[in-house]
PDB file of C-alpha atoms in Angstrom:
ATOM      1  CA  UNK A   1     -11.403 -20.233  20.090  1.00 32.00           C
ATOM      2  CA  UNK A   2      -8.755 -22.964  19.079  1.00 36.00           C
ATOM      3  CA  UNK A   3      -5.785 -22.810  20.773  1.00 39.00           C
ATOM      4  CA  UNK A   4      -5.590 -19.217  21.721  1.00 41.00           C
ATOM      5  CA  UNK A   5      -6.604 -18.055  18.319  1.00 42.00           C
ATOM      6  CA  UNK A   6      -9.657 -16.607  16.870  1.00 43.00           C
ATOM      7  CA  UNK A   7     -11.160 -18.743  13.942  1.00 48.00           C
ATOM      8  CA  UNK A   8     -12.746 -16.817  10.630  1.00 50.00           C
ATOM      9  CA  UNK A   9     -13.943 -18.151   7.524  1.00 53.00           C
ATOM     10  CA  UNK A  10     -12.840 -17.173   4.226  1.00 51.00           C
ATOM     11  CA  UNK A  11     -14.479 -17.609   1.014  1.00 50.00           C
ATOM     12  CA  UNK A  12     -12.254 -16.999  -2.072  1.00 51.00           C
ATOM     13  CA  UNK A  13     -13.332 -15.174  -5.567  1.00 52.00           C
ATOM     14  CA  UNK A  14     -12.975 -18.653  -7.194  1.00 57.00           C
ATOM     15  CA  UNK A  15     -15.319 -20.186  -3.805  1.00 58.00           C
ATOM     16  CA  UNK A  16     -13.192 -22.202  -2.124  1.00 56.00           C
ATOM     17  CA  UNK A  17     -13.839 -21.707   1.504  1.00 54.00           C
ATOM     18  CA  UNK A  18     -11.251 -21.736   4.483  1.00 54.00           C
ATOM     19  CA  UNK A  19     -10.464 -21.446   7.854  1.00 55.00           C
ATOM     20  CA  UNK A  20      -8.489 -18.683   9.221  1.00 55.00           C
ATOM     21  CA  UNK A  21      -7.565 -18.485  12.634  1.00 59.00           C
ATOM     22  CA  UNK A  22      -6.088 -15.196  14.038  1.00 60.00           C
ATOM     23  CA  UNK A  23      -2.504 -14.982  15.461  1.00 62.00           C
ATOM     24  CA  UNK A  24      -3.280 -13.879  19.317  1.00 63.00           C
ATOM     25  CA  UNK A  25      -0.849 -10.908  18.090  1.00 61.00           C
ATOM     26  CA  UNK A  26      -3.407  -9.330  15.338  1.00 65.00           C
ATOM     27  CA  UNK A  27      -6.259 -10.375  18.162  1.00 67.00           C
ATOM     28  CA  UNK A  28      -4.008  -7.933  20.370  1.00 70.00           C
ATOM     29  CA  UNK A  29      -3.528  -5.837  17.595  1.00 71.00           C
ATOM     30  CA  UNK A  30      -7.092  -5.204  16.306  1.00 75.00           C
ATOM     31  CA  UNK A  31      -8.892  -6.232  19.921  1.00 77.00           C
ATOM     32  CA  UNK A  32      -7.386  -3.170  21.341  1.00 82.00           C
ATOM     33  CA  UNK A  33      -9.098  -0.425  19.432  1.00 86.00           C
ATOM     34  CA  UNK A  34     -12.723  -2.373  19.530  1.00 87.00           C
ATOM     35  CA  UNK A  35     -12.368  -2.815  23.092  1.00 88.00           C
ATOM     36  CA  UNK A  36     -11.454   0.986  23.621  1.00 89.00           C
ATOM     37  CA  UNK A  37     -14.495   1.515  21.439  1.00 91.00           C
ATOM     38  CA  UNK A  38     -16.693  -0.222  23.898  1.00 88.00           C
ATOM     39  CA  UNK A  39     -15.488   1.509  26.808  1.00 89.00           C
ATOM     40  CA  UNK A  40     -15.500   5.187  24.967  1.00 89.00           C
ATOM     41  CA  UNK A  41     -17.872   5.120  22.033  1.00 89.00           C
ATOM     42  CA  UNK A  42     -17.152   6.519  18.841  1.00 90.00           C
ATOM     43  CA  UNK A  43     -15.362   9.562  18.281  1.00 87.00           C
ATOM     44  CA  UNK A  44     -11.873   8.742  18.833  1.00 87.00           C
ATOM     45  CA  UNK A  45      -8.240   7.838  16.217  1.00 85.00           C
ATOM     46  CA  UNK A  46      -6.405   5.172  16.470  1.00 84.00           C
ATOM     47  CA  UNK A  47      -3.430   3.934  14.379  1.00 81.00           C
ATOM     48  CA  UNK A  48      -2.395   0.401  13.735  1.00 79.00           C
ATOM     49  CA  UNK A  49       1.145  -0.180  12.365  1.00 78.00           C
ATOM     50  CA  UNK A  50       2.203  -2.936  10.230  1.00 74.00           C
ATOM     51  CA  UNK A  51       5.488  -4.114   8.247  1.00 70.00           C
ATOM     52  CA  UNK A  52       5.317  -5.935   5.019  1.00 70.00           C
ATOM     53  CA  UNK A  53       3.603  -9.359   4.915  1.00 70.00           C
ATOM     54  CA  UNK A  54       3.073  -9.170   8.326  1.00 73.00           C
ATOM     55  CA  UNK A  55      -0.792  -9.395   7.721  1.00 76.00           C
ATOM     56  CA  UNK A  56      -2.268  -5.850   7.378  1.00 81.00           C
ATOM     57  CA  UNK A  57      -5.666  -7.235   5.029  1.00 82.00           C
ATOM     58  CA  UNK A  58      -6.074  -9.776   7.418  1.00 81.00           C
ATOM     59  CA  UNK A  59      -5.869  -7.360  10.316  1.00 84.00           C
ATOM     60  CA  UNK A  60      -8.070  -4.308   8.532  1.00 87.00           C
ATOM     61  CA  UNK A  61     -10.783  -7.252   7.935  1.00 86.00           C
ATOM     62  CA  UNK A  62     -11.099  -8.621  11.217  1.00 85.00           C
ATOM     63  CA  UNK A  63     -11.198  -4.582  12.768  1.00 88.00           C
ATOM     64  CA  UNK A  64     -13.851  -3.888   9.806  1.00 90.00           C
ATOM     65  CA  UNK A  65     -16.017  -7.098  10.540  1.00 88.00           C
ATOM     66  CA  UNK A  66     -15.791  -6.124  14.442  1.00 88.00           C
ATOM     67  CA  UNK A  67     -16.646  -2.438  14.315  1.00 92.00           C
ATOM     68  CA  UNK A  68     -19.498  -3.467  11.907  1.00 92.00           C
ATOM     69  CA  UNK A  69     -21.207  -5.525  14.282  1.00 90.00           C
ATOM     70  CA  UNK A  70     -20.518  -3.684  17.786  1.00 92.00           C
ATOM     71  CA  UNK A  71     -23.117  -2.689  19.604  1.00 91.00           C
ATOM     72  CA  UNK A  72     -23.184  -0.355  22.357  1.00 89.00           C
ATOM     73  CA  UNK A  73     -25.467  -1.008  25.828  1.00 88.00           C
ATOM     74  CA  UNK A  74     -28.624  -1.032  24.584  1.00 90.00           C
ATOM     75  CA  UNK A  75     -27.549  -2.580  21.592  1.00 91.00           C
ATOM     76  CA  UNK A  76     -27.462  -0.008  19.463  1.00 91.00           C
ATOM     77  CA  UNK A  77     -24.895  -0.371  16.437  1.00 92.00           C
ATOM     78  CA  UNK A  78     -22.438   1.835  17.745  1.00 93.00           C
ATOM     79  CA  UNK A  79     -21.565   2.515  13.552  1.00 94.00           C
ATOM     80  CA  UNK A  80     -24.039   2.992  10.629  1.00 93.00           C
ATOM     81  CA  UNK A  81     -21.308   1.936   8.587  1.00 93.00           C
ATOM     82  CA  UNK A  82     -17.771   0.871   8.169  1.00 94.00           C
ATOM     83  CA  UNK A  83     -16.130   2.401   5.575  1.00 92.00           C
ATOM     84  CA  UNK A  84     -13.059   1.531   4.267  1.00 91.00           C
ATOM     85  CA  UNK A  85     -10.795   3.663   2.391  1.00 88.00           C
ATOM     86  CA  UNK A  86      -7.378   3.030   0.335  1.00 84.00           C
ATOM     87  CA  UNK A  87      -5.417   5.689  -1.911  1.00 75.00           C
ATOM     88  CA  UNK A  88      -5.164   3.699  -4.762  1.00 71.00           C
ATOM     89  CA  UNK A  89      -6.935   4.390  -8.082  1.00 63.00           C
ATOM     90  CA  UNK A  90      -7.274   0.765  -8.444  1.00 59.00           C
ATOM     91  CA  UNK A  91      -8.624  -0.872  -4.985  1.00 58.00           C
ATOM     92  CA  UNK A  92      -5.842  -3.431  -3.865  1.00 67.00           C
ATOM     93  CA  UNK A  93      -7.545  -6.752  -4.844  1.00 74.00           C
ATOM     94  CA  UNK A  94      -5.784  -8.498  -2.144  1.00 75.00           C
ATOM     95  CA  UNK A  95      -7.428  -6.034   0.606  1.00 78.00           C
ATOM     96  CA  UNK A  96     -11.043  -6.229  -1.928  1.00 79.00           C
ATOM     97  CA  UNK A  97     -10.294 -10.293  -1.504  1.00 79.00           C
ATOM     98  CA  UNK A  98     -10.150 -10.692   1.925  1.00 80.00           C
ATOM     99  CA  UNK A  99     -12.817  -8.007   3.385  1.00 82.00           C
ATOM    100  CA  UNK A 100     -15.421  -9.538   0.953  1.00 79.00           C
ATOM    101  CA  UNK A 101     -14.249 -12.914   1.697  1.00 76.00           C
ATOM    102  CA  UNK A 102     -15.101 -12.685   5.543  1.00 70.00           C
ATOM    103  CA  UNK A 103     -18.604 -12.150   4.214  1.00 62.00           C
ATOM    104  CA  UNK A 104     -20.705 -13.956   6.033  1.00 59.00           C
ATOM    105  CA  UNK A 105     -24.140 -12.125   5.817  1.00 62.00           C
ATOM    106  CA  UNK A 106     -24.086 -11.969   1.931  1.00 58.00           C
ATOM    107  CA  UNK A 107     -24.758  -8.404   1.123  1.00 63.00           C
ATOM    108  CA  UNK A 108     -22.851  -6.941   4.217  1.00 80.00           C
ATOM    109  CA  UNK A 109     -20.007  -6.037   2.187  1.00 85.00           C
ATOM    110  CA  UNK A 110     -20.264  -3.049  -0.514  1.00 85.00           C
ATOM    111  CA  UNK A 111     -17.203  -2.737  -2.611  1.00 85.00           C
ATOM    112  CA  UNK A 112     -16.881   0.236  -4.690  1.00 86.00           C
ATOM    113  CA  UNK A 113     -14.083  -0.451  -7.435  1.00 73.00           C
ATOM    114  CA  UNK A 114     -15.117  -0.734 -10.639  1.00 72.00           C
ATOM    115  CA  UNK A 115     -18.372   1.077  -9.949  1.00 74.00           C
ATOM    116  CA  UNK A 116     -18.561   4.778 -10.195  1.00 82.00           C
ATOM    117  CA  UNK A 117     -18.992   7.544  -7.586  1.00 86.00           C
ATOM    118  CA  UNK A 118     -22.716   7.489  -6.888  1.00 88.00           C
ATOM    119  CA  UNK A 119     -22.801   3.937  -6.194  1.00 90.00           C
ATOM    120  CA  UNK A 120     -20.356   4.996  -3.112  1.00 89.00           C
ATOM    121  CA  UNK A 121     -23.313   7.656  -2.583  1.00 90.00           C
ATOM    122  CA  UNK A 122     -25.735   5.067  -2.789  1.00 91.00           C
ATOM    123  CA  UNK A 123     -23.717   2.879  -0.098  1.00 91.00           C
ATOM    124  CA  UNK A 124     -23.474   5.779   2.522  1.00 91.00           C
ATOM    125  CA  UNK A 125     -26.928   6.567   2.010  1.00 90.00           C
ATOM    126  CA  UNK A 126     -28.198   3.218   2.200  1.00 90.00           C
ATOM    127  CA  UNK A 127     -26.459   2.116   5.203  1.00 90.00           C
ATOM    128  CA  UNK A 128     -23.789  -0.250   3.913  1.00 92.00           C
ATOM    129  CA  UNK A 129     -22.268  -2.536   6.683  1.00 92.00           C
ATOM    130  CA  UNK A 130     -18.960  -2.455   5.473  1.00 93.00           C
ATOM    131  CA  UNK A 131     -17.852  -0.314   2.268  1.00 92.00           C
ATOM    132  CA  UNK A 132     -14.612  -0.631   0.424  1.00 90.00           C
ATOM    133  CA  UNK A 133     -13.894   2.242  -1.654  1.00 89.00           C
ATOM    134  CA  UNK A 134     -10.974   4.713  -2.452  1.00 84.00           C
ATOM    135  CA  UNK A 135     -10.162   8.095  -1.214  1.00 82.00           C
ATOM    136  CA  UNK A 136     -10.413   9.380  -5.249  1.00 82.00           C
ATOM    137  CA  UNK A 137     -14.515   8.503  -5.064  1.00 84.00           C
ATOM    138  CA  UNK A 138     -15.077  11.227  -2.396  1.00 83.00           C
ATOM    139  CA  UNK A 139     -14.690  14.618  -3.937  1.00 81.00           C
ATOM    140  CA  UNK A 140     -17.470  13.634  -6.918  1.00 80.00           C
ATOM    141  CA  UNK A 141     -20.144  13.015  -4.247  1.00 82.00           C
ATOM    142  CA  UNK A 142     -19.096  14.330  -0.629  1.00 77.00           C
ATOM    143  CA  UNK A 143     -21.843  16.919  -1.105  1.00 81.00           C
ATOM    144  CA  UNK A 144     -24.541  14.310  -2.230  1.00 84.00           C
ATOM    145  CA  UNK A 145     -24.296  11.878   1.076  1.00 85.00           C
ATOM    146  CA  UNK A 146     -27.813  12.337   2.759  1.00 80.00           C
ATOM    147  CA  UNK A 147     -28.324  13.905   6.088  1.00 75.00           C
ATOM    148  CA  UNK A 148     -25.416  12.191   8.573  1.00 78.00           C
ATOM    149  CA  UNK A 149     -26.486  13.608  11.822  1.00 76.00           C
ATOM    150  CA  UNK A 150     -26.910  11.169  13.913  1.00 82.00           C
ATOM    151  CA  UNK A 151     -24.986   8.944  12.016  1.00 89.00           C
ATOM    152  CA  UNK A 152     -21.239   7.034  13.111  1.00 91.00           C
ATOM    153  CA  UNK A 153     -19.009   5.917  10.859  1.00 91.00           C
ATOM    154  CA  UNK A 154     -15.825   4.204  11.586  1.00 92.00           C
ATOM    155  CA  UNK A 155     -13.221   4.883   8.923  1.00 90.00           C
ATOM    156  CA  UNK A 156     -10.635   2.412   8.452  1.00 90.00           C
ATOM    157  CA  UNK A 157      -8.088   4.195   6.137  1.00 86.00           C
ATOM    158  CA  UNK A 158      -5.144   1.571   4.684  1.00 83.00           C
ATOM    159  CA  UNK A 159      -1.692   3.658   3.998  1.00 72.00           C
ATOM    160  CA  UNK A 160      -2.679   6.099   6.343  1.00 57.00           C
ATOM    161  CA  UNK A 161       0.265   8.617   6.242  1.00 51.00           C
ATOM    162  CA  UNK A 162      -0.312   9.662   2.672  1.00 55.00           C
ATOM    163  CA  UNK A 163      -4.623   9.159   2.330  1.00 52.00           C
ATOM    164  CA  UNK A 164      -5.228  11.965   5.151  1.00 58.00           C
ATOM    165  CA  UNK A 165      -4.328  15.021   3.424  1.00 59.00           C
ATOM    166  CA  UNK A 166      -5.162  16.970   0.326  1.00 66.00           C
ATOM    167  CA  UNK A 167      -8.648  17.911  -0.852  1.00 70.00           C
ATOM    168  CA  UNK A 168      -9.843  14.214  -1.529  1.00 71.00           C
ATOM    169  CA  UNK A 169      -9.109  13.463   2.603  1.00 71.00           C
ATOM    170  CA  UNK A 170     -11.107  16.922   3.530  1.00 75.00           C
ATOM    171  CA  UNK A 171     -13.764  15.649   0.962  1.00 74.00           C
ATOM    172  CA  UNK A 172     -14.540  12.312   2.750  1.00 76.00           C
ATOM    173  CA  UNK A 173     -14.286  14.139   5.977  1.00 74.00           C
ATOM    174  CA  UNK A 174     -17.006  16.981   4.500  1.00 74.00           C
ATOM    175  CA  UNK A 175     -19.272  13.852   3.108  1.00 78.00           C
ATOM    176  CA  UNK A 176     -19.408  11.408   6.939  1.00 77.00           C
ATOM    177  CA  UNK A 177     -19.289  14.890   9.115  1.00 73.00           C
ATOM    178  CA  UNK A 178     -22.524  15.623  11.257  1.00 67.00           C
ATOM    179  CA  UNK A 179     -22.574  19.566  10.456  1.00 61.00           C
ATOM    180  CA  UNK A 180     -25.252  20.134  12.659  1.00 64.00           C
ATOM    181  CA  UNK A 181     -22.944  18.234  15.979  1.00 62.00           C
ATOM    182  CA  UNK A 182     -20.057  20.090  14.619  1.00 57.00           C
ATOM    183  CA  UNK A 183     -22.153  23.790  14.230  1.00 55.00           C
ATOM    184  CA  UNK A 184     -23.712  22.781  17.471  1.00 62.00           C
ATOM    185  CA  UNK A 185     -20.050  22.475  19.513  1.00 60.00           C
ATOM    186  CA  UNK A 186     -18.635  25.594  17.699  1.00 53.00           C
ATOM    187  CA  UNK A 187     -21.487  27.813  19.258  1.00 63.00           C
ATOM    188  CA  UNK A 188     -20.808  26.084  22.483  1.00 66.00           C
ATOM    189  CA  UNK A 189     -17.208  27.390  22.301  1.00 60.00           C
ATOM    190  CA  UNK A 190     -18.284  30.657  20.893  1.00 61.00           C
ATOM    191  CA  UNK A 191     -20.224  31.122  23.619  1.00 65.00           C
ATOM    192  CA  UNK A 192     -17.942  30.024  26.365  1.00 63.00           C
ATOM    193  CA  UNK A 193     -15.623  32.894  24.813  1.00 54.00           C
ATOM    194  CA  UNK A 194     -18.016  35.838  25.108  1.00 52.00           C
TER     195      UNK A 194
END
């Protein structure tokens, strides 16, 4: 820590490496959630607003990088994966730039633009760190991601207010649900009714 702010590399698409440091008011910002995530586990929304140019790649980044390597008390990752989702057909290279650019484990970052559907499979399945996809990928393969029980994701969704409805939202919902958790707590209400 410099001078009350966080420092990150960056490496560019055309390599030129730099050195980021994080405005305490995105450490605020995205420190929040992660530390709430410590204290409660996985399971729970949270919503970060953010104006224009006020640093929203930066900000979804730093959150992806930190959920991606938190680890719970007996350090356990507390997420199989990080998967981040945006609405547009054609990822936003700026967001694309900056999550792949805070790679620092090469490999740790799977980004799903040009590639097709199953390779978005092939991330979930395989455990991907941190995936970068859109919301448009999910309804060709939510029914081909392997067994997820057991399995936390944290889903960082960009443009929130228009990527959680419509079928492709339910679709990634159907495709990272644990059915068997969510069968299991349905009896439990179904029998609490009886």
């Amino acid at each position: 820590i410099v001078k009350g702010k966080i420092n990150h590399k960056f490496k560019t698409a055309d390599e030129k490496l730099y050195l980021f440091e994080e405005p305490m008011y995105q450490k605020d910002i995205t420190g929040s959630p992660i530390a709430d995530v410590k204290k409660e586990g996985a399971g729970r929304n949270y919503l970060i607003q953010h104006s224009a140019g006020s640093g929203k790649s930066n900000s979804i980044a730093w959150t992806a990088y930190r959920l991606a390597s938190l680890h719970d008390s007996n350090d356990e990752s507390v997420f199989s994966s990080v998967v981040v989702v945006t609405d547009r057909t054609v990822l936003d290279e700026q967001l694309q730039e900056t999550i792949s650019g805070f790679d620092h484990t090469i490999g740790s970052v799977e980004t799903i633009d040009d590639k097709n559907s199953k390779d978005l499979r092939d991330a979930i399945n395989n455990g991907a760190r941190i995936i970068v996809t859109t919301l448009q990928k999910f309804p060709v393969i939510y029914q081909e991601v392997d067994k997820v029980a057991g399995r936390n994701f944290a889903i960082i969704v960009d443009e929130a207010h228009s990527s959680q409805t419509g079928s492709s939202a339910m679709k990634l919902k159907a495709a990272l649900a644990d059915t068997e958790a969510a069968l299991r707590e349905y009896a439990e209400i179904e029998g609490k009714a009886e």
